[in-house]
Short mmCIF file of C-alpha atoms in Angstrom, two decimals:
data_model
loop_
_atom_site.label_atom_id
_atom_site.label_comp_id
_atom_site.label_asym_id
_atom_site.label_seq_id
_atom_site.Cartn_x
_atom_site.Cartn_y
_atom_site.Cartn_z
CA MET A 1 52.58 -47.63 -18.52
CA MET A 2 50.54 -46.41 -15.56
CA GLY A 3 51.79 -43.87 -13.06
CA HIS A 4 52.53 -46.28 -10.23
CA THR A 5 54.58 -48.49 -12.55
CA HIS A 6 56.73 -45.55 -13.64
CA ALA A 7 57.13 -44.40 -10.02
CA LEU A 8 58.19 -47.84 -8.78
CA THR A 9 60.68 -48.36 -11.61
CA GLY A 10 62.14 -44.92 -10.88
CA ALA A 11 62.75 -45.90 -7.27
CA ILE A 12 64.30 -49.19 -8.36
CA ALA A 13 66.60 -47.40 -10.80
CA TRP A 14 67.86 -45.05 -8.08
CA LEU A 15 68.40 -47.79 -5.51
CA GLY A 16 70.25 -49.78 -8.14
CA VAL A 17 72.68 -47.10 -9.31
CA ALA A 18 73.05 -44.88 -6.23
CA PRO A 19 75.75 -46.92 -4.42
CA THR A 20 78.03 -46.75 -7.46
CA LEU A 21 77.39 -43.08 -8.05
CA ALA A 22 78.09 -42.27 -4.41
CA ALA A 23 81.78 -42.82 -5.13
CA LEU A 24 81.80 -39.79 -7.44
CA PRO A 25 82.94 -36.71 -5.48
CA LEU A 26 80.84 -34.18 -7.41
CA LEU A 27 77.60 -36.05 -6.69
CA THR A 28 77.96 -36.53 -2.95
CA GLU A 29 78.22 -34.05 -0.10
CA SER A 30 78.59 -36.67 2.66
CA THR A 31 81.63 -38.75 3.62
CA ARG A 32 82.29 -41.59 6.05
CA PHE A 33 85.13 -43.86 7.19
CA ILE A 34 85.40 -47.40 5.89
CA GLU A 35 87.02 -50.19 7.95
CA THR A 36 90.50 -49.30 6.72
CA GLY A 37 90.12 -45.81 8.15
CA VAL A 38 89.95 -44.16 4.74
CA MET A 39 87.43 -41.38 4.19
CA VAL A 40 85.21 -42.06 1.18
CA ASN A 41 82.26 -40.41 -0.50
CA ALA A 42 78.96 -41.97 0.54
CA LEU A 43 75.25 -41.35 0.61
CA THR A 44 73.63 -41.25 4.03
CA PRO A 45 70.56 -43.41 4.71
CA ALA A 46 68.37 -40.30 4.46
CA GLU A 47 69.92 -39.46 1.07
CA PHE A 48 69.20 -42.98 -0.19
CA VAL A 49 65.53 -42.63 0.76
CA ALA A 50 65.26 -39.04 -0.48
CA GLY A 51 66.87 -40.02 -3.77
CA ALA A 52 64.49 -42.95 -4.23
CA LEU A 53 61.46 -40.71 -3.67
CA ILE A 54 62.75 -37.92 -5.91
CA CYS A 55 63.73 -40.32 -8.71
CA SER A 56 60.31 -41.93 -8.34
CA GLY A 57 58.60 -38.56 -8.71
CA ALA A 58 60.86 -37.55 -11.60
CA ALA A 59 59.86 -40.75 -13.40
CA MET A 60 56.45 -39.09 -13.84
CA LEU A 61 57.72 -35.88 -15.45
CA PRO A 62 57.61 -37.04 -19.11
CA ASP A 63 53.84 -37.50 -18.78
CA LEU A 64 53.41 -33.76 -18.33
CA ASP A 65 52.50 -33.93 -22.01
CA HIS A 66 49.27 -35.79 -21.14
CA PRO A 67 46.53 -33.67 -19.43
CA SER A 68 44.81 -36.84 -18.18
CA ALA A 69 47.92 -38.37 -16.60
CA THR A 70 48.48 -38.68 -12.86
CA ILE A 71 51.03 -35.86 -12.81
CA ALA A 72 48.60 -33.47 -14.52
CA GLN A 73 45.97 -34.14 -11.85
CA THR A 74 48.28 -34.04 -8.83
CA PHE A 75 48.15 -30.33 -8.00
CA GLY A 76 44.80 -29.41 -9.53
CA PRO A 77 44.42 -26.58 -12.08
CA VAL A 78 48.08 -25.61 -11.81
CA THR A 79 49.51 -28.91 -13.08
CA TRP A 80 46.61 -29.35 -15.52
CA ALA A 81 47.32 -25.97 -17.15
CA LEU A 82 51.04 -26.73 -17.18
CA SER A 83 50.31 -30.09 -18.80
CA LYS A 84 48.21 -28.47 -21.53
CA ALA A 85 51.06 -26.06 -22.28
CA VAL A 86 53.68 -28.84 -22.33
CA ALA A 87 51.47 -30.98 -24.57
CA TRP A 88 51.19 -28.12 -27.06
CA LEU A 89 54.90 -27.28 -27.00
CA SER A 90 56.07 -30.88 -27.22
CA GLY A 91 53.73 -31.95 -30.00
CA GLY A 92 51.38 -34.07 -27.93
CA HIS A 93 51.72 -37.23 -25.87
CA ARG A 94 54.88 -39.30 -26.29
CA ASN A 95 56.85 -36.83 -28.31
CA ALA A 96 59.54 -34.42 -27.05
CA THR A 97 59.17 -35.24 -23.34
CA HIS A 98 59.62 -38.96 -24.01
CA SER A 99 63.17 -38.61 -25.26
CA LEU A 100 66.79 -38.75 -24.20
CA LEU A 101 67.07 -35.01 -24.83
CA PHE A 102 64.32 -34.24 -22.34
CA ALA A 103 65.85 -36.52 -19.67
CA VAL A 104 69.26 -34.88 -20.01
CA GLY A 105 67.78 -31.37 -20.11
CA ALA A 106 65.64 -31.97 -17.02
CA GLY A 107 68.65 -33.38 -15.19
CA PHE A 108 70.88 -30.43 -15.99
CA GLY A 109 68.08 -28.02 -15.08
CA ALA A 110 67.59 -29.67 -11.69
CA HIS A 111 71.36 -29.72 -11.09
CA TYR A 112 71.62 -26.01 -11.85
CA LEU A 113 68.68 -25.27 -9.58
CA ALA A 114 70.20 -27.31 -6.75
CA GLY A 115 73.47 -25.42 -6.87
CA THR A 116 72.15 -21.93 -7.54
CA TYR A 117 68.70 -21.41 -6.02
CA PRO A 118 68.17 -23.26 -2.69
CA ILE A 119 64.54 -22.13 -2.43
CA GLY A 120 63.77 -23.33 -5.94
CA ARG A 121 65.57 -26.58 -5.17
CA ASP A 122 63.46 -27.13 -2.04
CA ILE A 123 60.25 -26.45 -3.98
CA LEU A 124 61.27 -28.98 -6.63
CA VAL A 125 62.14 -31.57 -3.99
CA VAL A 126 58.78 -31.12 -2.24
CA LEU A 127 56.87 -31.36 -5.52
CA LEU A 128 58.67 -34.53 -6.58
CA ILE A 129 58.18 -36.18 -3.19
CA GLY A 130 54.48 -35.34 -3.29
CA LEU A 131 54.21 -36.64 -6.83
CA ALA A 132 55.94 -39.89 -5.89
CA LEU A 133 53.56 -40.47 -2.97
CA ARG A 134 50.54 -39.71 -5.15
CA SER A 135 51.76 -42.01 -7.91
CA ILE A 136 52.23 -45.06 -5.69
CA GLY A 137 48.73 -44.62 -4.28
CA ILE A 138 49.34 -43.10 -0.85
CA GLY A 139 45.98 -41.89 0.44
CA ILE A 140 42.47 -43.01 1.32
CA PRO A 141 40.57 -44.89 -1.43
CA GLY A 142 37.61 -42.92 -2.73
CA LYS A 143 38.44 -39.81 -0.69
CA LYS A 144 40.21 -37.27 -2.87
CA PHE A 145 40.40 -34.44 -0.35
CA ALA A 146 41.45 -36.70 2.51
CA SER A 147 44.02 -38.35 0.27
CA ALA A 148 45.40 -34.93 -0.67
CA MET A 149 45.72 -34.01 3.01
CA VAL A 150 47.53 -37.29 3.76
CA ASN A 151 49.85 -36.66 0.82
CA ILE A 152 50.62 -33.11 1.93
CA GLY A 153 51.21 -34.19 5.52
CA LEU A 154 53.57 -37.00 4.57
CA THR A 155 55.40 -34.83 2.04
CA VAL A 156 56.00 -32.04 4.55
CA GLY A 157 56.99 -34.56 7.21
CA LEU A 158 59.49 -36.32 4.98
CA PHE A 159 60.98 -33.05 3.79
CA ALA A 160 61.37 -31.93 7.42
CA VAL A 161 63.14 -35.19 8.24
CA PHE A 162 65.50 -34.74 5.30
CA ARG A 163 66.21 -31.17 6.43
CA SER A 164 66.94 -32.31 9.98
CA ASP A 165 69.33 -34.96 8.65
CA ASN A 166 71.14 -32.32 6.58
CA VAL A 167 70.51 -34.12 3.30
CA GLY A 168 72.70 -32.76 0.53
CA TYR A 169 71.34 -32.47 -2.99
CA ALA A 170 74.43 -32.56 -5.17
CA TRP A 171 72.86 -35.66 -6.76
CA LEU A 172 69.46 -34.02 -7.47
CA GLY A 173 70.05 -33.50 -11.20
CA LEU A 174 71.18 -37.09 -11.61
CA ALA A 175 68.10 -38.43 -9.80
CA VAL A 176 65.81 -36.37 -12.04
CA ALA A 177 67.59 -37.50 -15.22
CA VAL A 178 67.56 -41.16 -14.17
CA GLY A 179 63.86 -40.92 -13.30
CA CYS A 180 62.96 -39.40 -16.68
CA LEU A 181 65.10 -41.91 -18.55
CA THR A 182 63.48 -44.78 -16.64
CA HIS A 183 60.07 -43.52 -17.79
CA VAL A 184 61.21 -43.47 -21.41
CA ILE A 185 62.64 -46.99 -21.18
CA GLY A 186 59.44 -48.20 -19.55
CA ASP A 187 57.28 -46.78 -22.32
CA CYS A 188 59.57 -48.42 -24.88
CA CYS A 189 58.27 -51.71 -23.43
CA THR A 190 54.75 -50.85 -24.55
CA GLU A 191 53.18 -51.24 -27.94
CA LYS A 192 53.58 -47.61 -29.02
CA GLY A 193 57.23 -47.08 -28.07
CA CYS A 194 58.90 -43.66 -27.74
CA PRO A 195 60.83 -41.21 -29.97
CA VAL A 196 64.00 -41.73 -27.91
CA LEU A 197 66.14 -39.66 -30.29
CA TRP A 198 63.64 -36.82 -30.71
CA PRO A 199 63.46 -34.58 -32.78
CA MET A 200 63.79 -37.68 -34.94
CA ARG A 201 60.26 -39.09 -35.16
CA GLN A 202 61.15 -42.77 -35.21
CA ARG A 203 59.59 -44.62 -32.27
CA TRP A 204 61.73 -47.12 -30.44
CA LEU A 205 60.61 -50.39 -28.88
CA LEU A 206 62.88 -52.63 -26.84
CA PRO A 207 64.32 -55.50 -28.94
CA TRP A 208 62.20 -58.21 -27.35
CA LYS A 209 59.01 -56.18 -27.95
CA ILE A 210 57.30 -56.90 -24.66
CA GLY A 211 54.27 -55.00 -25.86
CA ILE A 212 52.80 -54.28 -22.42
CA LYS A 213 49.30 -52.85 -22.70
CA THR A 214 48.87 -49.93 -20.30
CA GLY A 215 46.41 -50.52 -17.46
CA ARG A 216 45.71 -54.15 -18.25
CA ALA A 217 45.63 -56.96 -15.66
CA PHE A 218 49.29 -57.90 -16.18
CA GLU A 219 50.48 -54.44 -15.16
CA GLN A 220 48.10 -53.96 -12.25
CA LYS A 221 47.91 -57.43 -10.74
CA PHE A 222 51.38 -58.81 -11.47
CA LEU A 223 53.91 -56.17 -12.45
CA ALA A 224 53.02 -53.58 -9.76
CA PRO A 225 53.22 -56.06 -6.83
CA VAL A 226 56.50 -57.50 -8.13
CA LEU A 227 58.03 -54.04 -8.48
CA SER A 228 56.86 -53.13 -4.96
CA VAL A 229 58.61 -56.18 -3.52
CA ILE A 230 61.79 -55.30 -5.42
CA VAL A 231 61.73 -51.74 -4.01
CA LEU A 232 61.35 -53.02 -0.44
CA GLY A 233 64.08 -55.60 -0.97
CA LEU A 234 66.51 -53.04 -2.38
CA LEU A 235 65.77 -50.62 0.46
CA TYR A 236 66.60 -53.31 3.01
CA PHE A 237 69.67 -54.48 1.10
CA ARG A 238 71.06 -50.97 0.66
CA LEU A 239 70.24 -49.56 4.08
CA ALA A 240 71.06 -52.55 6.30
CA PRO A 241 74.88 -52.15 5.91
CA LEU A 242 74.55 -48.43 6.78
#
């Protein structure tokens, strides 16, 4: 699947599961009263939006094993060199990083970072927000430098808003894991499948074998617009009651 498809499905996954997960005390730092006067765990509107962006960006992480992927081109030579290293370590495209093990490991790593190193956590959050914006096509068509400036400006602005709203990141590891897992499930819809249980080499395809061909008209002209509408609908549905 293409980058924007992975990013949109990551946002949908977060907006779908976040309300349920907000009831878990270890994953939420915010509380609010319900009509009965009982204090419950809850995500703030800013945390919903931040989570959607971060999960969207995290849905790109498995493609670090592909030097030509969107994520490898996002931050120039730095991400390209990192991608080359990951590709070598993971055995090439759609191997170790496209697995359940990678999703769980990335989630635990992000959770540890969030609770132990605030500066590292903030860097990760900024990078994932920037990656999400790049993946969904935020920028100026045909203008790489101008698009990069727009991306940087929006990323810094959004991060500043989240800081001002005192967004907590107890859920960061979960958002990263869900994003990575969404990527793996998405690629299992394509013809090549993924080694979900890596280091076992068997590639998994979803039972109905959708067989989506990456970059073809169906994905770009039908699937992407539909997913965009779903994201907007979920945002309205989730945030309106708040």
